[in-house]
Amino acid sequence: MTADLSISGKTEIYGVIGDPVDHSFSPQIHNTLFSLSGKTAAYVPFNVKPENLEAAVKGAYGLNIRGLNVTLPHKKEVIKYLEGIEPEAELIGAVNTLKYTEGGYIGCNTDIIGIEYSFFTRGISLNGRRCLVLGAGGASDALCAAVLKNGAACVYIANRTVEKAFDLKYRLEKQYSAEIIPLSLSEAEEKARNVDIVLNGTTLGFGKNAGLSPLSQDFFKGGRVEICFDAIYTPWETTLLKYASDAGAVCINGFDMLVYQGTASEEIWFSEKYSDDFLNKIKNNLKEKFLKEGNTK
C-alpha cells in the first residue's frame, strides 16, 4: 500500500454544503475537472444541518476554503450570511455557488447556465417558445429565468400552491416582458395544453417520489410537446420523460445541467473560461463514470 501524497499545504480546498450530501456527484465533477485542467485543488462534500449553516459559512471562510457549492436545503437561507449576491442569483432568489473575496463570500447562481447549455449544445432554440414550468421553487426559479432570458414567448408556472407561482411571476416580470401565467398543478393538464416545451423542477420522479409524474401520459398524446426537460437525473429516465419520449418528444434529463452548472462554478472561482471542446470532453468523461456506477435507477 502506498500513501496518497497529492494533498499538500499548497492544495486549495473547495466543496459543497448541503443536507444530505452523501450521494452528491459534485465531488466527481470537480475533482475530475481539477485533474484534467492541472489545478492543485481538492473538492470535498460537507454535510451541514440547517441550524449550523451560519457557523459553517463563517468557518469555511476562516479556513480559507476558496469556493463552495450550495445545495438543498440551503440555497435561499445562505444568502443572509454572504457579503453580497450577484444580480442573476438575486433574481432567482437562490444561490448555488460561493466565490471567495477579501470581504467574504459572494453568492452566485450557475443553474441558468447549466440549463442553457443543456439546450444549446443540442441546437435547440428557446426563442418564441411556449413553455410549461412545473414547480415554483429552487430549480423551477432557474428554469423560468433561463427560458425567459432566451426569448420564450409565454411561460406557464404550475405549482401545487398557486400562491408560490404568483410570487415567482411577480419577481420575474420585473425583469422580463413575456406573458407569465401562474396555475395550480392540477390546472396544467387542461389550461397549458398549447405548450411546446415542458420543464420539470419538482421532485416528482425522484427519491421517495420515484415513479411519479407531475403530468399524466394523456397530456403528451397527440405529439404537441416537442421537448421535455427534467432537472432530475436519477433515475436517468423519469416517468415524465418516458411519457414524453413515447409521444415522440426530444427528452433531456438533468445530468447535463448538473455538469454545466458545475463547470460554470469553476469558471467563477478561477476567473477563466473553458472551451466548448473541453466542456464536451468533461461531460462525456463524467457521463461514462456516472453510468458505470449504476446511477440509472
CSV table of C-alpha atoms in Angstrom, one decimal:
chain,number,residue,atom,x,y,z
A,1,MET,CA,0.0,0.0,0.0
A,2,THR,CA,1.3,3.5,-0.9
A,3,ALA,CA,0.2,6.7,0.7
A,4,ASP,CA,-1.5,9.4,-1.4
A,5,LEU,CA,0.7,12.4,-1.1
A,6,SER,CA,-1.2,14.5,-3.6
A,7,ILE,CA,-2.7,16.8,-0.9
A,8,SER,CA,-0.2,19.4,0.5
A,9,GLY,CA,-0.2,22.8,2.1
A,10,LYS,CA,-0.5,24.3,-1.4
A,11,THR,CA,-3.7,22.4,-2.2
A,12,GLU,CA,-6.7,24.8,-2.4
A,13,ILE,CA,-9.9,23.3,-0.9
A,14,TYR,CA,-13.4,23.6,-2.4
A,15,GLY,CA,-16.6,21.9,-1.5
A,16,VAL,CA,-20.3,21.6,-1.4
A,17,ILE,CA,-22.6,22.2,1.6
A,18,GLY,CA,-26.0,20.6,2.0
A,19,ASP,CA,-28.1,18.2,4.0
A,20,PRO,CA,-27.7,15.4,2.9
A,21,VAL,CA,-24.6,15.4,0.6
A,22,ASP,CA,-23.6,11.8,0.8
A,23,HIS,CA,-24.9,10.9,-2.6
A,24,SER,CA,-23.7,14.1,-4.3
A,25,PHE,CA,-22.0,13.7,-7.7
A,26,SER,CA,-20.3,17.1,-7.4
A,27,PRO,CA,-17.0,15.8,-5.9
A,28,GLN,CA,-16.7,13.6,-9.0
A,29,ILE,CA,-17.3,16.5,-11.3
A,30,HIS,CA,-14.9,19.0,-9.7
A,31,ASN,CA,-12.1,16.6,-8.9
A,32,THR,CA,-12.2,15.4,-12.5
A,33,LEU,CA,-12.1,19.0,-13.7
A,34,PHE,CA,-9.2,19.8,-11.3
A,35,SER,CA,-7.3,16.7,-12.6
A,36,LEU,CA,-7.8,17.4,-16.3
A,37,SER,CA,-7.1,21.1,-16.0
A,38,GLY,CA,-4.0,20.6,-13.9
A,39,LYS,CA,-5.1,22.5,-10.8
A,40,THR,CA,-3.7,21.9,-7.4
A,41,ALA,CA,-7.1,21.6,-5.7
A,42,ALA,CA,-9.4,19.2,-4.0
A,43,TYR,CA,-13.2,19.2,-3.6
A,44,VAL,CA,-15.0,17.8,-0.5
A,45,PRO,CA,-18.7,17.3,0.5
A,46,PHE,CA,-19.7,18.9,3.8
A,47,ASN,CA,-22.9,17.8,5.5
A,48,VAL,CA,-24.3,20.9,7.2
A,49,LYS,CA,-27.5,20.9,9.2
A,50,PRO,CA,-29.7,24.0,8.8
A,51,GLU,CA,-29.1,25.1,12.4
A,52,ASN,CA,-25.3,25.1,11.7
A,53,LEU,CA,-25.4,27.0,8.4
A,54,GLU,CA,-24.2,30.4,9.6
A,55,ALA,CA,-21.3,28.8,11.6
A,56,ALA,CA,-20.4,26.6,8.6
A,57,VAL,CA,-20.2,29.6,6.2
A,58,LYS,CA,-18.2,31.7,8.6
A,59,GLY,CA,-16.0,28.7,9.5
A,60,ALA,CA,-15.3,27.9,5.8
A,61,TYR,CA,-14.3,31.4,5.1
A,62,GLY,CA,-12.0,31.4,8.2
A,63,LEU,CA,-10.4,28.2,7.0
A,64,ASN,CA,-9.7,29.8,3.6
A,65,ILE,CA,-11.9,27.4,1.6
A,66,ARG,CA,-11.7,29.1,-1.8
A,67,GLY,CA,-15.1,28.3,-3.1
A,68,LEU,CA,-18.3,26.4,-2.2
A,69,ASN,CA,-21.3,25.0,-4.0
A,70,VAL,CA,-24.6,25.1,-2.1
A,71,THR,CA,-27.4,22.5,-2.5
A,72,LEU,CA,-30.6,21.8,-0.7
A,73,PRO,CA,-31.9,22.9,1.7
A,74,HIS,CA,-29.5,25.9,1.9
A,75,LYS,CA,-29.8,27.7,-1.4
A,76,LYS,CA,-32.0,30.5,-0.2
A,77,GLU,CA,-31.1,30.7,3.5
A,78,VAL,CA,-27.4,31.0,2.9
A,79,ILE,CA,-27.9,34.5,1.3
A,80,LYS,CA,-28.2,36.2,4.7
A,81,TYR,CA,-24.7,35.1,5.6
A,82,LEU,CA,-22.9,36.4,2.5
A,83,GLU,CA,-21.0,39.6,1.7
A,84,GLY,CA,-23.1,40.1,-1.4
A,85,ILE,CA,-25.1,38.5,-4.1
A,86,GLU,CA,-24.9,38.8,-7.9
A,87,PRO,CA,-27.9,40.1,-9.8
A,88,GLU,CA,-28.9,36.8,-11.5
A,89,ALA,CA,-28.9,35.0,-8.2
A,90,GLU,CA,-30.9,37.8,-6.7
A,91,LEU,CA,-33.5,37.5,-9.4
A,92,ILE,CA,-33.8,33.7,-8.9
A,93,GLY,CA,-33.7,34.2,-5.1
A,94,ALA,CA,-31.3,31.3,-4.6
A,95,VAL,CA,-27.5,30.8,-4.6
A,96,ASN,CA,-25.6,27.6,-5.6
A,97,THR,CA,-22.0,29.0,-5.8
A,98,LEU,CA,-20.0,31.0,-3.3
A,99,LYS,CA,-17.0,32.9,-4.5
A,100,TYR,CA,-14.2,33.8,-2.1
A,101,THR,CA,-13.4,37.6,-1.9
A,102,GLU,CA,-11.4,39.7,0.5
A,103,GLY,CA,-14.6,40.8,2.3
A,104,GLY,CA,-16.4,37.5,2.4
A,105,TYR,CA,-18.2,35.1,0.1
A,106,ILE,CA,-20.2,36.4,-2.8
A,107,GLY,CA,-23.3,34.4,-3.9
A,108,CYS,CA,-23.8,33.4,-7.5
A,109,ASN,CA,-26.2,31.1,-9.3
A,110,THR,CA,-25.0,28.9,-12.3
A,111,ASP,CA,-28.2,26.9,-12.7
A,112,ILE,CA,-29.3,29.1,-15.6
A,113,ILE,CA,-26.0,28.5,-17.4
A,114,GLY,CA,-26.5,24.7,-16.9
A,115,ILE,CA,-30.0,24.8,-18.3
A,116,GLU,CA,-28.9,27.0,-21.3
A,117,TYR,CA,-26.1,24.6,-22.2
A,118,SER,CA,-28.4,21.6,-22.0
A,119,PHE,CA,-30.5,23.1,-24.8
A,120,PHE,CA,-27.8,25.0,-26.8
A,121,THR,CA,-25.5,22.0,-27.2
A,122,ARG,CA,-28.4,20.2,-28.8
A,123,GLY,CA,-29.0,23.1,-31.2
A,124,ILE,CA,-32.4,23.9,-29.5
A,125,SER,CA,-33.5,27.5,-29.5
A,126,LEU,CA,-35.9,28.8,-26.8
A,127,ASN,CA,-36.8,31.9,-28.7
A,128,GLY,CA,-40.6,32.3,-29.2
A,129,ARG,CA,-41.4,29.1,-27.4
A,130,ARG,CA,-44.4,28.4,-25.2
A,131,CYS,CA,-43.2,26.7,-22.1
A,132,LEU,CA,-44.8,24.9,-19.1
A,133,VAL,CA,-42.6,25.0,-16.0
A,134,LEU,CA,-43.6,22.5,-13.3
A,135,GLY,CA,-42.9,23.8,-9.7
A,136,ALA,CA,-42.2,27.3,-8.3
A,137,GLY,CA,-39.1,27.0,-6.1
A,138,GLY,CA,-35.5,26.0,-6.3
A,139,ALA,CA,-34.8,24.5,-9.7
A,140,SER,CA,-38.1,26.0,-11.2
A,141,ASP,CA,-37.0,29.5,-10.5
A,142,ALA,CA,-33.9,29.0,-12.6
A,143,LEU,CA,-35.9,27.1,-15.3
A,144,CYS,CA,-38.2,30.1,-15.7
A,145,ALA,CA,-35.4,32.6,-15.8
A,146,ALA,CA,-33.5,30.6,-18.3
A,147,VAL,CA,-36.3,30.3,-20.8
A,148,LEU,CA,-37.4,33.9,-20.4
A,149,LYS,CA,-33.8,35.2,-20.7
A,150,ASN,CA,-33.6,33.3,-24.0
A,151,GLY,CA,-36.8,34.7,-25.6
A,152,ALA,CA,-39.7,32.4,-24.6
A,153,ALA,CA,-43.0,34.0,-25.7
A,154,CYS,CA,-45.1,32.6,-22.8
A,155,VAL,CA,-44.4,30.7,-19.6
A,156,TYR,CA,-46.9,28.8,-17.6
A,157,ILE,CA,-45.8,28.2,-14.0
A,158,ALA,CA,-47.7,25.3,-12.4
A,159,ASN,CA,-47.3,24.6,-8.7
A,160,ARG,CA,-49.3,22.8,-6.1
A,161,THR,CA,-49.6,26.0,-4.1
A,162,VAL,CA,-50.6,28.6,-6.7
A,163,GLU,CA,-49.6,31.5,-4.4
A,164,LYS,CA,-46.0,30.5,-4.8
A,165,ALA,CA,-46.4,30.5,-8.6
A,166,PHE,CA,-47.8,34.1,-8.4
A,167,ASP,CA,-44.9,35.1,-6.2
A,168,LEU,CA,-42.4,33.8,-8.8
A,169,LYS,CA,-44.3,35.6,-11.6
A,170,TYR,CA,-44.1,38.9,-9.7
A,171,ARG,CA,-40.3,38.6,-9.3
A,172,LEU,CA,-39.8,37.5,-12.9
A,173,GLU,CA,-41.9,40.2,-14.6
A,174,LYS,CA,-39.7,42.9,-13.1
A,175,GLN,CA,-37.0,41.7,-15.5
A,176,TYR,CA,-38.9,40.1,-18.4
A,177,SER,CA,-41.9,41.2,-20.5
A,178,ALA,CA,-43.1,37.9,-21.8
A,179,GLU,CA,-46.5,36.5,-20.8
A,180,ILE,CA,-46.3,34.6,-17.4
A,181,ILE,CA,-49.3,32.6,-16.3
A,182,PRO,CA,-49.5,31.1,-12.8
A,183,LEU,CA,-51.5,27.9,-12.4
A,184,SER,CA,-52.2,25.2,-9.8
A,185,LEU,CA,-50.5,21.9,-10.8
A,186,SER,CA,-54.0,20.4,-11.2
A,187,GLU,CA,-54.9,23.0,-13.8
A,188,ALA,CA,-51.9,22.4,-16.0
A,189,GLU,CA,-53.4,19.4,-17.8
A,190,GLU,CA,-56.3,21.4,-19.1
A,191,LYS,CA,-55.0,25.0,-19.4
A,192,ALA,CA,-51.5,24.6,-20.7
A,193,ARG,CA,-52.0,22.1,-23.5
A,194,ASN,CA,-50.8,24.5,-26.1
A,195,VAL,CA,-47.1,24.5,-25.0
A,196,ASP,CA,-44.3,23.0,-27.0
A,197,ILE,CA,-41.7,22.7,-24.1
A,198,VAL,CA,-42.3,21.1,-20.7
A,199,LEU,CA,-39.7,21.7,-17.9
A,200,ASN,CA,-39.9,19.9,-14.6
A,201,GLY,CA,-38.4,21.5,-11.5
A,202,THR,CA,-40.4,19.4,-8.9
A,203,THR,CA,-39.1,16.3,-7.1
A,204,LEU,CA,-41.9,14.2,-8.5
A,205,GLY,CA,-40.0,11.3,-10.0
A,206,PHE,CA,-37.0,11.4,-7.6
A,207,GLY,CA,-36.2,9.6,-4.3
A,208,LYS,CA,-39.3,8.7,-2.4
A,209,ASN,CA,-41.3,10.1,-5.3
A,210,ALA,CA,-39.7,7.8,-7.9
A,211,GLY,CA,-42.2,6.5,-10.4
A,212,LEU,CA,-44.5,9.5,-10.0
A,213,SER,CA,-45.0,12.2,-12.7
A,214,PRO,CA,-46.4,15.7,-12.3
A,215,LEU,CA,-48.2,15.2,-15.6
A,216,SER,CA,-50.3,12.3,-16.9
A,217,GLN,CA,-49.4,10.3,-20.0
A,218,ASP,CA,-52.6,11.7,-21.7
A,219,PHE,CA,-51.0,15.2,-21.6
A,220,PHE,CA,-48.5,14.2,-24.2
A,221,LYS,CA,-50.8,12.4,-26.5
A,222,GLY,CA,-51.0,13.9,-29.9
A,223,GLY,CA,-47.3,14.9,-30.0
A,224,ARG,CA,-47.9,18.6,-29.3
A,225,VAL,CA,-45.0,18.8,-26.9
A,226,GLU,CA,-41.7,18.9,-28.8
A,227,ILE,CA,-39.2,18.9,-25.9
A,228,CYS,CA,-39.4,17.7,-22.3
A,229,PHE,CA,-36.7,18.7,-19.8
A,230,ASP,CA,-36.5,17.1,-16.3
A,231,ALA,CA,-34.0,18.5,-13.8
A,232,ILE,CA,-33.9,15.0,-12.2
A,233,TYR,CA,-31.1,12.7,-13.4
A,234,THR,CA,-31.6,9.8,-11.0
A,235,PRO,CA,-33.4,7.8,-12.4
A,236,TRP,CA,-31.9,8.5,-15.8
A,237,GLU,CA,-35.3,8.4,-17.4
A,238,THR,CA,-38.2,9.6,-15.1
A,239,THR,CA,-41.8,8.6,-15.7
A,240,LEU,CA,-42.4,12.1,-17.0
A,241,LEU,CA,-39.6,11.7,-19.6
A,242,LYS,CA,-40.9,8.2,-20.6
A,243,TYR,CA,-44.4,9.6,-21.2
A,244,ALA,CA,-42.9,12.4,-23.3
A,245,SER,CA,-40.5,10.1,-25.2
A,246,ASP,CA,-43.3,7.6,-26.0
A,247,ALA,CA,-45.2,10.5,-27.6
A,248,GLY,CA,-42.2,11.5,-29.8
A,249,ALA,CA,-40.7,14.4,-27.8
A,250,VAL,CA,-37.0,15.1,-27.5
A,251,CYS,CA,-36.1,14.4,-23.9
A,252,ILE,CA,-33.3,15.9,-21.7
A,253,ASN,CA,-32.6,14.8,-18.1
A,254,GLY,CA,-30.8,16.9,-15.5
A,255,PHE,CA,-27.3,15.4,-16.0
A,256,ASP,CA,-26.1,18.0,-18.5
A,257,MET,CA,-27.4,20.8,-16.3
A,258,LEU,CA,-25.5,19.3,-13.3
A,259,VAL,CA,-22.2,19.1,-15.2
A,260,TYR,CA,-22.5,22.5,-16.9
A,261,GLN,CA,-23.5,24.4,-13.7
A,262,GLY,CA,-20.5,22.7,-12.0
A,263,THR,CA,-18.1,23.8,-14.7
A,264,ALA,CA,-19.6,27.3,-14.6
A,265,SER,CA,-18.9,27.4,-10.8
A,266,GLU,CA,-15.2,26.7,-11.6
A,267,GLU,CA,-15.1,29.5,-14.2
A,268,ILE,CA,-16.3,31.8,-11.4
A,269,TRP,CA,-13.8,30.5,-8.8
A,270,PHE,CA,-10.8,30.7,-11.2
A,271,SER,CA,-11.9,33.7,-13.3
A,272,GLU,CA,-11.4,31.8,-16.5
A,273,LYS,CA,-13.4,30.3,-19.4
A,274,TYR,CA,-13.3,26.7,-20.5
A,275,SER,CA,-13.6,25.9,-24.3
A,276,ASP,CA,-16.6,24.1,-25.7
A,277,ASP,CA,-14.3,21.2,-26.7
A,278,PHE,CA,-13.0,20.9,-23.1
A,279,LEU,CA,-16.6,21.0,-21.7
A,280,ASN,CA,-17.7,18.3,-24.1
A,281,LYS,CA,-14.8,16.1,-23.1
A,282,ILE,CA,-15.6,16.6,-19.4
A,283,LYS,CA,-19.3,15.8,-19.9
A,284,ASN,CA,-18.6,12.6,-21.8
A,285,ASN,CA,-16.0,11.6,-19.2
A,286,LEU,CA,-18.4,12.2,-16.3
A,287,LYS,CA,-21.3,10.6,-18.0
A,288,GLU,CA,-19.3,7.4,-18.5
A,289,LYS,CA,-18.3,7.3,-14.8
A,290,PHE,CA,-21.9,8.1,-13.7
A,291,LEU,CA,-23.4,5.3,-15.8
A,292,LYS,CA,-20.7,2.8,-14.8
A,293,GLU,CA,-21.6,3.4,-11.2
A,294,GLY,CA,-25.1,2.2,-11.8
A,295,ASN,CA,-26.8,5.6,-11.3
A,296,THR,CA,-29.5,5.0,-13.9
A,297,LYS,CA,-32.3,3.9,-11.5
